[in-house]
Each structure stands twice: as C-alpha cells, then as structure tokens.
C-alpha cells in the first residue's frame, strides 16, 4: 500500500514545495510551518480514520493542485467524481479535513507574519511586506512627523493626547469559526511559535510537539458546526471575552509604548491617564435594525452583564494593587482620608458587605476581609474601601441580572467613573508629592488608564433602530391626540410639531396610548435607557435616516421617556441616494435653532459601506462615500460644528474592508481631524484582538494612522481627477444596476449559482439574513450578498462596474489612461481602491463559477454566466493596465505566496460545495458511491458514522447538509472573509 502510494503520487508536503514560490526572504519560514502542521495533521487523520482515507485526502489534493497548475476544467470534473463517490461519513471527514487544513494554513501565516514583524523591529526596519505600507508603528509615526515633516514635539504631543479612536464591536454574523475552536487555534499558534524559538531545549521541543499534536487533534475532533443560532446575549459574551483575554491588559501596555515613543522625540511627559486615545463601544444587544431577537430585555441584560464583567475585572486587580502600594509615607490629604476610613471601618461593617456569600469564600479571603488594614499602610486603607465598593458594584449587577432586584443599595456601589477615579487620583497625587512618582507611574497608572478607558460599563452600548419604527410611534401618538396622521404630514409640518413639543413641557402621551407590539418595543427600549446608568450607552443611531424630523423624533421620544442624559442622535446614511442627499439633510438639521443649541457644537454622522456597495457597486460607493464626507465636513464648518465621522466598514472589500492603515490614510483631508469611530465586525474582531500581539498592533495602527492623517493629510484630488471619477461613477453605477437590478434573470441566476439560500444554515448570527422575509436582492442584507459571491470566488459585487468605467473613458480619450495611471501613483484613495480590487482578483477563480453554472444553473442561463465571466476577465485586464502591472499582485510576493498555498485546499472545497449543492437541489442526480474508505478499523468506521448522526433532523440525505456547511466554513477560512 505504502509503496503504491509513493509511486502513484507525491506527498502533500512535496506538492506544497513545488507549488509555492521560492523563499521570499531570508526569514521566510512559511512553507516550513505549513508543512509541519500538515504533517502532524495527516498522521492524526491516519490514526483516527485509517490509511485509505488519508490517501483519499492526498489524491483529492493532488487533483486540485493539478487544476491550479493549468486551470483545466477536466480536473475539476475528475475531482468531482472522486468526491461524489464518497459515502456520507467519509464525505464529512474529507470536507472537515480540508476545512481544518485551511485553518492550519492560516495559523502558519499568522506565525510567519508575527516572526517577520519581530525581526523588522529588531533591525529598526518598519517597512511592511507590501509596497504600500500597511503598518502604523507609533514610534515610527512620531519620528516621521517630527524629523521628516518638521512638526514640533509639543505640537505632536498636543494632537495625540486630544485625539480619540472609538472602536465599535458589532455582532455582524461574519465570524464563521466557533469560539471553542478559536481558542484551540490560539494554542496551536503558540506551540508553533515556541517550537521555532532559538533557545529551545530538546525536552522542550518534544513536549511542545506533543502539545501541538494534541491541540490539532482536539480542534479536528470538535464539531465545527453551530447546531443552534446564537442569541444576542451569546454574541455579547463572545465579544466581551476579547476584553477579558486581550484588550483589558492590552490598553495599558499600548499606552506605555506611546509614553516610550514620546520620550524618544523629547517629550518627558506621559500621556495623561484620562486622555481619550482609545475608547470601546458595542452594538451587541443594541443593534435592533431588522433583528427581532434584540428586545428591550436583551438590551437590559447585556448592559448589566457588561457592568458586572467590568466590576469583576477591576476587583480581580485591586488586591494586587493593594499588595504593591505598601508604603507608609503619604501626603496630608491621603493621611486624613485613611484615618477617617480606618476609624469608621469596624470588622462587622466590612464583613456585612459580603453577607450571603461569606461562607462560600476561601479561609484566606475571609481572613483578609475581617483583617483590619494597619493604619500605617494608608494606601491600602484607601484602596480597601475601593475594593469593597467594587465588590458591591459587581454583586448588585449580578443580582439585577438574575432576579431583577438587589438588596444592595445603589449608594454602596460606584455609580459614576469620577467617584471611582477620585481615591485613585488621591493615591497618585500623594505618591508624586512624596517623591515616589516612579511607583505612581507603575501599576496604579495602568489601573487609572483602564478606569478611564473602560469606565464602569466596560463598553458603551449603541442603540440602532430604523427611522420608520420611530415614525410609526409618532403616528400612533398624533392619532391618539386626534391631531392627524404624522405619517401623512409633510416634512415641514412634522418639524413644526416636533419643535413645538420639544419646546413645551406637557407630557405627550400616557399609559392609555394604543400600542402595537412594534410600538411597545420601541418605547420599552427608551424606558430601558432611562432606567439604567447613562454611562452604559453611547449613540442612538437611526438607519435609513433622510430628514431632520427623523432626528428630532428620537430627541422627543428620549424626553418623553424621561431619559435624564439623552443619547447623542446619529443619522446613518447608507444607500447611494442617501449619501448624495446627506449634506443637504445635515444643513437642514443644523438650521434648526433648537437642535443646534442641543448639540453644543458636536455632531456625529455614520456612513455605511455595505449597503452603498450593494446598491451601486464598490466603485461608485467608494467615490460617493469620499465626496459625501468632504461635503458633510463643509456643512459642519459652515455652522461651526465639529463633526465626527462614524465609518460602518465590514471585513470584506465588498463591504468597505481592507488594511486599517491604508483605509484611514486614504480618507479625504480634514475628515478625521483627531476623532474617528469605526466598526470592527465579525471575523475582524478575532483578527484584531484574538491575541495580545494582534491587540497591540490594532491599537497602534488606529492611533498612529489617525494622528498622521490629522497632522499630514493626504493630497486632495485634482479637479480633472474629480471630473473623470464623476464620469466613471455614472458609467459604473449604470453597469452594476443594469445587471443586478434590471436584468430579469439575475435573481434566479444568483440564487442558483451561489449558496445564498443555504447561508442561514451556518447559524453564525442571531439576526435573519433578510430585513423582510419576502423580496429580492434589495431586501437581502449586505453580508449574505457578499458571502454568496465570496464562496464561489467570483466576487461580483466588488469588481462589477470598474471594467465598464475604465473601458468607456479610455475609449473616449486615450489620454485618460495616462491620467488614471497618474491617479493610481499619486492619490492614496484611488491607489487603495484599486489595490484592494486587485487583491480580490488574486483570490478569485472564474473556473469555479463556471463549474457552479454547469452543475446548478439551468442551461438557458449559461450564456448569462459566460457574459459575466467575460466581464470579469476584461475588468481584470483593464485594472492591470491602469496599475501598470503585468500580472496580479506582482508587487506583493508575500501575499502571492500565501494565496498560492491556500488555493488547492479552497478549490477542493469549492468543488465539494458545487457537487453537494447539486445533490441537495436535484433529487434525481445520481451518484455511484464506492465502498466505505475509512474502514481500517471498526473504531475508524464508527467515528465516521457518528459524524453523520450529529445532524439527525436534516431534511436532506444523510451527511449532505453537514458537508455543505463544512465547505462554507472552510472556504470562509481560506478566503479569510465571510461576508
């Protein structure tokens, strides 16, 4: 068997080495890492399922690799024949194996990228592996501003300490990997990194290798498929776990690095502990736009849960801080406070804080609670009081969450962050006054920075709701008051009535207001906001906002529901027409005197990348987003308002994704101005915060790029560039819409050629795939829209429109090609837009789309598929011409190498998916199943059978649904994007 195998085919390891480009640099160990992980996995696969199944995996891989070499469609057919001949259990095992191998390839990449980064830092070489810089090192940025751009160190320091980056974690359903698997992947990554450490001993190596095999097997043995959809609370817990694991300690660590970078440009001051450099917000449990599962009760739960988690994190650290601050010398201010607390704290008083749980505590902790802190340790006395109040704060939130009430009075807890910071500031001042600044700037400063960043609520929850839902409430109120139908009123009449009510004092409605379930849901959400502490909340975002009355209606509802500290109201502009009309809408809003007085010179506006892209295509959406920002800033300046732009970016290019550094530095001049809000969605949360080093780099990228954009803005486009962009946008929009919205067979083609209809089976989010159950493309959410095209590697929403625009303007005047090349070389926005589309072409393969057509699409639609693939090839050719590239990614050998390593795995899963969809959708499709492959042992055969039983309720033939979901997850891992 072994000899036949050796003669028949090369091992995957050898195939990898043939396929992959040669070493890209001296420190390139990617092939080595990948081969090691693969070798360990194949050994495990053989142990679990027998040698024949391992050989089947190798045979499938070889066919896929041969296809990648010549792109011969016959190889895909051969591959399909092998795949469809597998029985249900074997089919799941093989699909699971390729999905697992793609995840291992991603881990090898991550370790290689981290290794290269460390090597560059050691050498002081900050340039990243791409031609266009994708890194923002804070030290490099500060030195560049001072030494290259001749900014004064004080000027840089002032700008830095006054800027704010607010990262908003959202529950967008694009993280297809289960949390339990992500944790196992992190351990594999750590083992691999340590195995290649220079000072490793033979014993260490042996133990690490065993640990690596154990984790690879544990990941493979874990069910990849979520069997039930997550609840919004589950999503919130998953999001909050990143705070516990990386962000909590990552923020003070990052701010220390900022202090060091400042020292290196001559600033001998630290960033003030309360400087708002980094803030965190969340949409998890607050985003109810089209998600009926996010109820007022859910919002209340997630706020209390976050509050409890924050108090618990502080409580777990305060003992260490008390242990560290054992000094007796202090200033008079602290001495007076410590003496007061010492006199008033009797053992029974301290113990009463812990009544109800005292008997459950460890003996050691009981002793510490009842032990009176000596009066000659004043810092510990003061911090002991902080500790006790933190305990009460945590327990009160826990009680409210579990029972809806708590016996702990609110005054025994911390209710605002100023109250929490006051004793910490007192300790800090005292240490500095006594010559112990070095001690003050240790753990105490880190703790104060955490308090300033995370507050008592860990994150601030944004609320998002559709404008129509508020209109419905207003209509119910006006009808109840018998003054007419709000919905039928003109915008002028709506504004007039809203302003008269906002200026008056009378209550607008009482408990007798007739309420539908939808109206009650909106009003109850406002009541929850009124009930909970105001520091739980951030912004109230209105999607589909078009006019000033949309904003004023929310202001009136906040007042009517007795919200003491009203949330700032943020209109969200998403579709192309809304973006075009946004500046005029904002000007009308600022023309309302009442509103201008209410906002105190500050306004936030959100712009949506996903829906604008779905509405008009990536080219037109990107250009309209650029222009809308410029115009919105002009309007704000005219009215003397500081505008913060909130960027609703997804992870994929089709939804505004791409490298952070480039995204920020390609924004229009003056649009960030030291204040940036941006969403971090789905799989991007893991990519940004999954590890300590990733968290550090994320905070660094955002901070440094925001500073650089403010102090050294990118160039504005020349007038002739604008004219050309406007012309191309019209052509691109027309091309995109003529196919997506006007082509009568497009919806039928899309639904047959992609797994869009099966997307919901992945159970990766709590919200439905559509805003409304019925309807076509326009009601489909942007995530499943992008997801479907990413799965087939055709990426239509990203490139459609670019080719037609390039072709028309070049045909009109050949000199336009030179202008486009000038724009590509000189204008960051245009360069980044095209670079990202080029990267998508590198991940694409129209051959897979052709296979899907042949298997899944009716013959009468084949010419339409051919037409789209011709447009794909033409667009790619024109894009390379504009970029002056001979082939895709010629300037980025690292990315090219990484994609080539992944291609054969992804192709296998693409073919698996196409044939599985065929079997699911066409009951008459016959396949000849060969005998069970995994049969070397009774245990191996049983193991494959057990995989089929994990989904006993499937409506399809055994194994098909799980095989399909595994292919979707594997392709998402390989493309490193879901939706």
PDB file of N, CA and C in Angstrom, residues 246-278:
ATOM      1  N   UNK A 246      -7.600  39.832  25.983  1.00  0.00           N
ATOM      2  CA  UNK A 246      -6.506  40.639  25.403  1.00  0.00           C
ATOM      3  C   UNK A 246      -6.646  42.143  25.619  1.00  0.00           C
ATOM      4  N   UNK A 247      -7.849  42.687  25.467  1.00  0.00           N
ATOM      5  CA  UNK A 247      -7.980  44.146  25.407  1.00  0.00           C
ATOM      6  C   UNK A 247      -7.724  44.787  26.769  1.00  0.00           C
ATOM      7  N   UNK A 248      -8.193  44.133  27.833  1.00  0.00           N
ATOM      8  CA  UNK A 248      -8.091  44.703  29.184  1.00  0.00           C
ATOM      9  C   UNK A 248      -6.639  45.032  29.549  1.00  0.00           C
ATOM     10  N   UNK A 249      -5.752  44.087  29.341  1.00  0.00           N
ATOM     11  CA  UNK A 249      -4.334  44.324  29.644  1.00  0.00           C
ATOM     12  C   UNK A 249      -3.623  44.975  28.459  1.00  0.00           C
ATOM     13  N   UNK A 250      -4.213  44.845  27.269  1.00  0.00           N
ATOM     14  CA  UNK A 250      -3.572  45.393  26.070  1.00  0.00           C
ATOM     15  C   UNK A 250      -3.550  46.910  26.040  1.00  0.00           C
ATOM     16  N   UNK A 251      -4.606  47.557  26.590  1.00  0.00           N
ATOM     17  CA  UNK A 251      -4.680  49.022  26.551  1.00  0.00           C
ATOM     18  C   UNK A 251      -3.561  49.672  27.370  1.00  0.00           C
ATOM     19  N   UNK A 252      -3.378  49.318  28.667  1.00  0.00           N
ATOM     20  CA  UNK A 252      -2.268  49.949  29.402  1.00  0.00           C
ATOM     21  C   UNK A 252      -0.896  49.616  28.812  1.00  0.00           C
ATOM     22  N   UNK A 253      -0.755  48.402  28.270  1.00  0.00           N
ATOM     23  CA  UNK A 253       0.530  48.039  27.655  1.00  0.00           C
ATOM     24  C   UNK A 253       0.804  48.937  26.443  1.00  0.00           C
ATOM     25  N   UNK A 254      -0.224  49.150  25.631  1.00  0.00           N
ATOM     26  CA  UNK A 254      -0.067  50.012  24.459  1.00  0.00           C
ATOM     27  C   UNK A 254       0.241  51.457  24.867  1.00  0.00           C
ATOM     28  N   UNK A 255      -0.466  51.958  25.874  1.00  0.00           N
ATOM     29  CA  UNK A 255      -0.246  53.350  26.296  1.00  0.00           C
ATOM     30  C   UNK A 255       1.170  53.533  26.862  1.00  0.00           C
ATOM     31  N   UNK A 256       1.731  52.495  27.464  1.00  0.00           N
ATOM     32  CA  UNK A 256       3.138  52.575  27.911  1.00  0.00           C
ATOM     33  C   UNK A 256       4.069  52.732  26.710  1.00  0.00           C
ATOM     34  N   UNK A 257       3.739  52.012  25.623  1.00  0.00           N
ATOM     35  CA  UNK A 257       4.562  52.139  24.414  1.00  0.00           C
ATOM     36  C   UNK A 257       4.458  53.551  23.841  1.00  0.00           C
ATOM     37  N   UNK A 258       3.279  54.148  23.927  1.00  0.00           N
ATOM     38  CA  UNK A 258       3.114  55.537  23.475  1.00  0.00           C
ATOM     39  C   UNK A 258       3.999  56.457  24.328  1.00  0.00           C
ATOM     40  N   UNK A 259       4.013  56.241  25.646  1.00  0.00           N
ATOM     41  CA  UNK A 259       4.887  57.028  26.538  1.00  0.00           C
ATOM     42  C   UNK A 259       6.347  56.926  26.096  1.00  0.00           C
ATOM     43  N   UNK A 260       6.772  55.701  25.785  1.00  0.00           N
ATOM     44  CA  UNK A 260       8.168  55.465  25.361  1.00  0.00           C
ATOM     45  C   UNK A 260       8.458  56.195  24.052  1.00  0.00           C
ATOM     46  N   UNK A 261       7.512  56.093  23.099  1.00  0.00           N
ATOM     47  CA  UNK A 261       7.698  56.758  21.796  1.00  0.00           C
ATOM     48  C   UNK A 261       7.780  58.270  21.971  1.00  0.00           C
ATOM     49  N   UNK A 262       6.998  58.821  22.896  1.00  0.00           N
ATOM     50  CA  UNK A 262       7.044  60.267  23.165  1.00  0.00           C
ATOM     51  C   UNK A 262       8.388  60.663  23.751  1.00  0.00           C
ATOM     52  N   UNK A 263       8.899  59.850  24.645  1.00  0.00           N
ATOM     53  CA  UNK A 263      10.202  60.129  25.269  1.00  0.00           C
ATOM     54  C   UNK A 263      11.281  60.192  24.192  1.00  0.00           C
ATOM     55  N   UNK A 264      11.148  59.333  23.175  1.00  0.00           N
ATOM     56  CA  UNK A 264      12.157  59.267  22.117  1.00  0.00           C
ATOM     57  C   UNK A 264      12.098  60.441  21.135  1.00  0.00           C
ATOM     58  N   UNK A 265      11.059  61.296  21.244  1.00  0.00           N
ATOM     59  CA  UNK A 265      11.078  62.535  20.437  1.00  0.00           C
ATOM     60  C   UNK A 265      11.257  63.757  21.349  1.00  0.00           C
ATOM     61  N   UNK A 266      11.613  63.489  22.617  1.00  0.00           N
ATOM     62  CA  UNK A 266      11.952  64.594  23.516  1.00  0.00           C
ATOM     63  C   UNK A 266      10.837  65.081  24.417  1.00  0.00           C
ATOM     64  N   UNK A 267       9.733  64.334  24.508  1.00  0.00           N
ATOM     65  CA  UNK A 267       8.639  64.714  25.426  1.00  0.00           C
ATOM     66  C   UNK A 267       8.797  63.904  26.709  1.00  0.00           C
ATOM     67  N   UNK A 268       9.104  64.577  27.803  1.00  0.00           N
ATOM     68  CA  UNK A 268       9.317  63.873  29.065  1.00  0.00           C
ATOM     69  C   UNK A 268       8.051  63.865  29.932  1.00  0.00           C
ATOM     70  N   UNK A 269       6.941  63.720  29.265  1.00  0.00           N
ATOM     71  CA  UNK A 269       5.662  63.633  29.953  1.00  0.00           C
ATOM     72  C   UNK A 269       4.956  62.386  29.455  1.00  0.00           C
ATOM     73  N   UNK A 270       4.158  61.800  30.323  1.00  0.00           N
ATOM     74  CA  UNK A 270       3.361  60.649  29.880  1.00  0.00           C
ATOM     75  C   UNK A 270       2.022  61.138  29.328  1.00  0.00           C
ATOM     76  N   UNK A 271       1.401  60.312  28.511  1.00  0.00           N
ATOM     77  CA  UNK A 271       0.039  60.627  28.071  1.00  0.00           C
ATOM     78  C   UNK A 271      -0.828  60.675  29.323  1.00  0.00           C
ATOM     79  N   UNK A 272      -1.592  61.755  29.542  1.00  0.00           N
ATOM     80  CA  UNK A 272      -2.450  61.815  30.734  1.00  0.00           C
ATOM     81  C   UNK A 272      -3.344  60.573  30.827  1.00  0.00           C
ATOM     82  N   UNK A 273      -3.541  60.079  32.051  1.00  0.00           N
ATOM     83  CA  UNK A 273      -4.301  58.835  32.207  1.00  0.00           C
ATOM     84  C   UNK A 273      -5.725  58.966  31.684  1.00  0.00           C
ATOM     85  N   UNK A 274      -6.259  60.201  31.687  1.00  0.00           N
ATOM     86  CA  UNK A 274      -7.641  60.386  31.223  1.00  0.00           C
ATOM     87  C   UNK A 274      -7.718  60.883  29.783  1.00  0.00           C
ATOM     88  N   UNK A 275      -6.586  60.854  29.055  1.00  0.00           N
ATOM     89  CA  UNK A 275      -6.625  61.213  27.623  1.00  0.00           C
ATOM     90  C   UNK A 275      -7.422  60.134  26.884  1.00  0.00           C
ATOM     91  N   UNK A 276      -8.375  60.532  26.051  1.00  0.00           N
ATOM     92  CA  UNK A 276      -9.309  59.549  25.461  1.00  0.00           C
ATOM     93  C   UNK A 276      -8.768  58.890  24.199  1.00  0.00           C
ATOM     94  N   UNK A 277      -7.490  58.462  24.197  1.00  0.00           N
ATOM     95  CA  UNK A 277      -6.877  57.930  22.978  1.00  0.00           C
ATOM     96  C   UNK A 277      -7.674  56.777  22.375  1.00  0.00           C
ATOM     97  N   UNK A 278      -8.047  55.825  23.226  1.00  0.00           N
ATOM     98  CA  UNK A 278      -8.770  54.638  22.760  1.00  0.00           C
ATOM     99  C   UNK A 278     -10.052  54.502  23.564  1.00  0.00           C
TER     100      UNK A 278
END
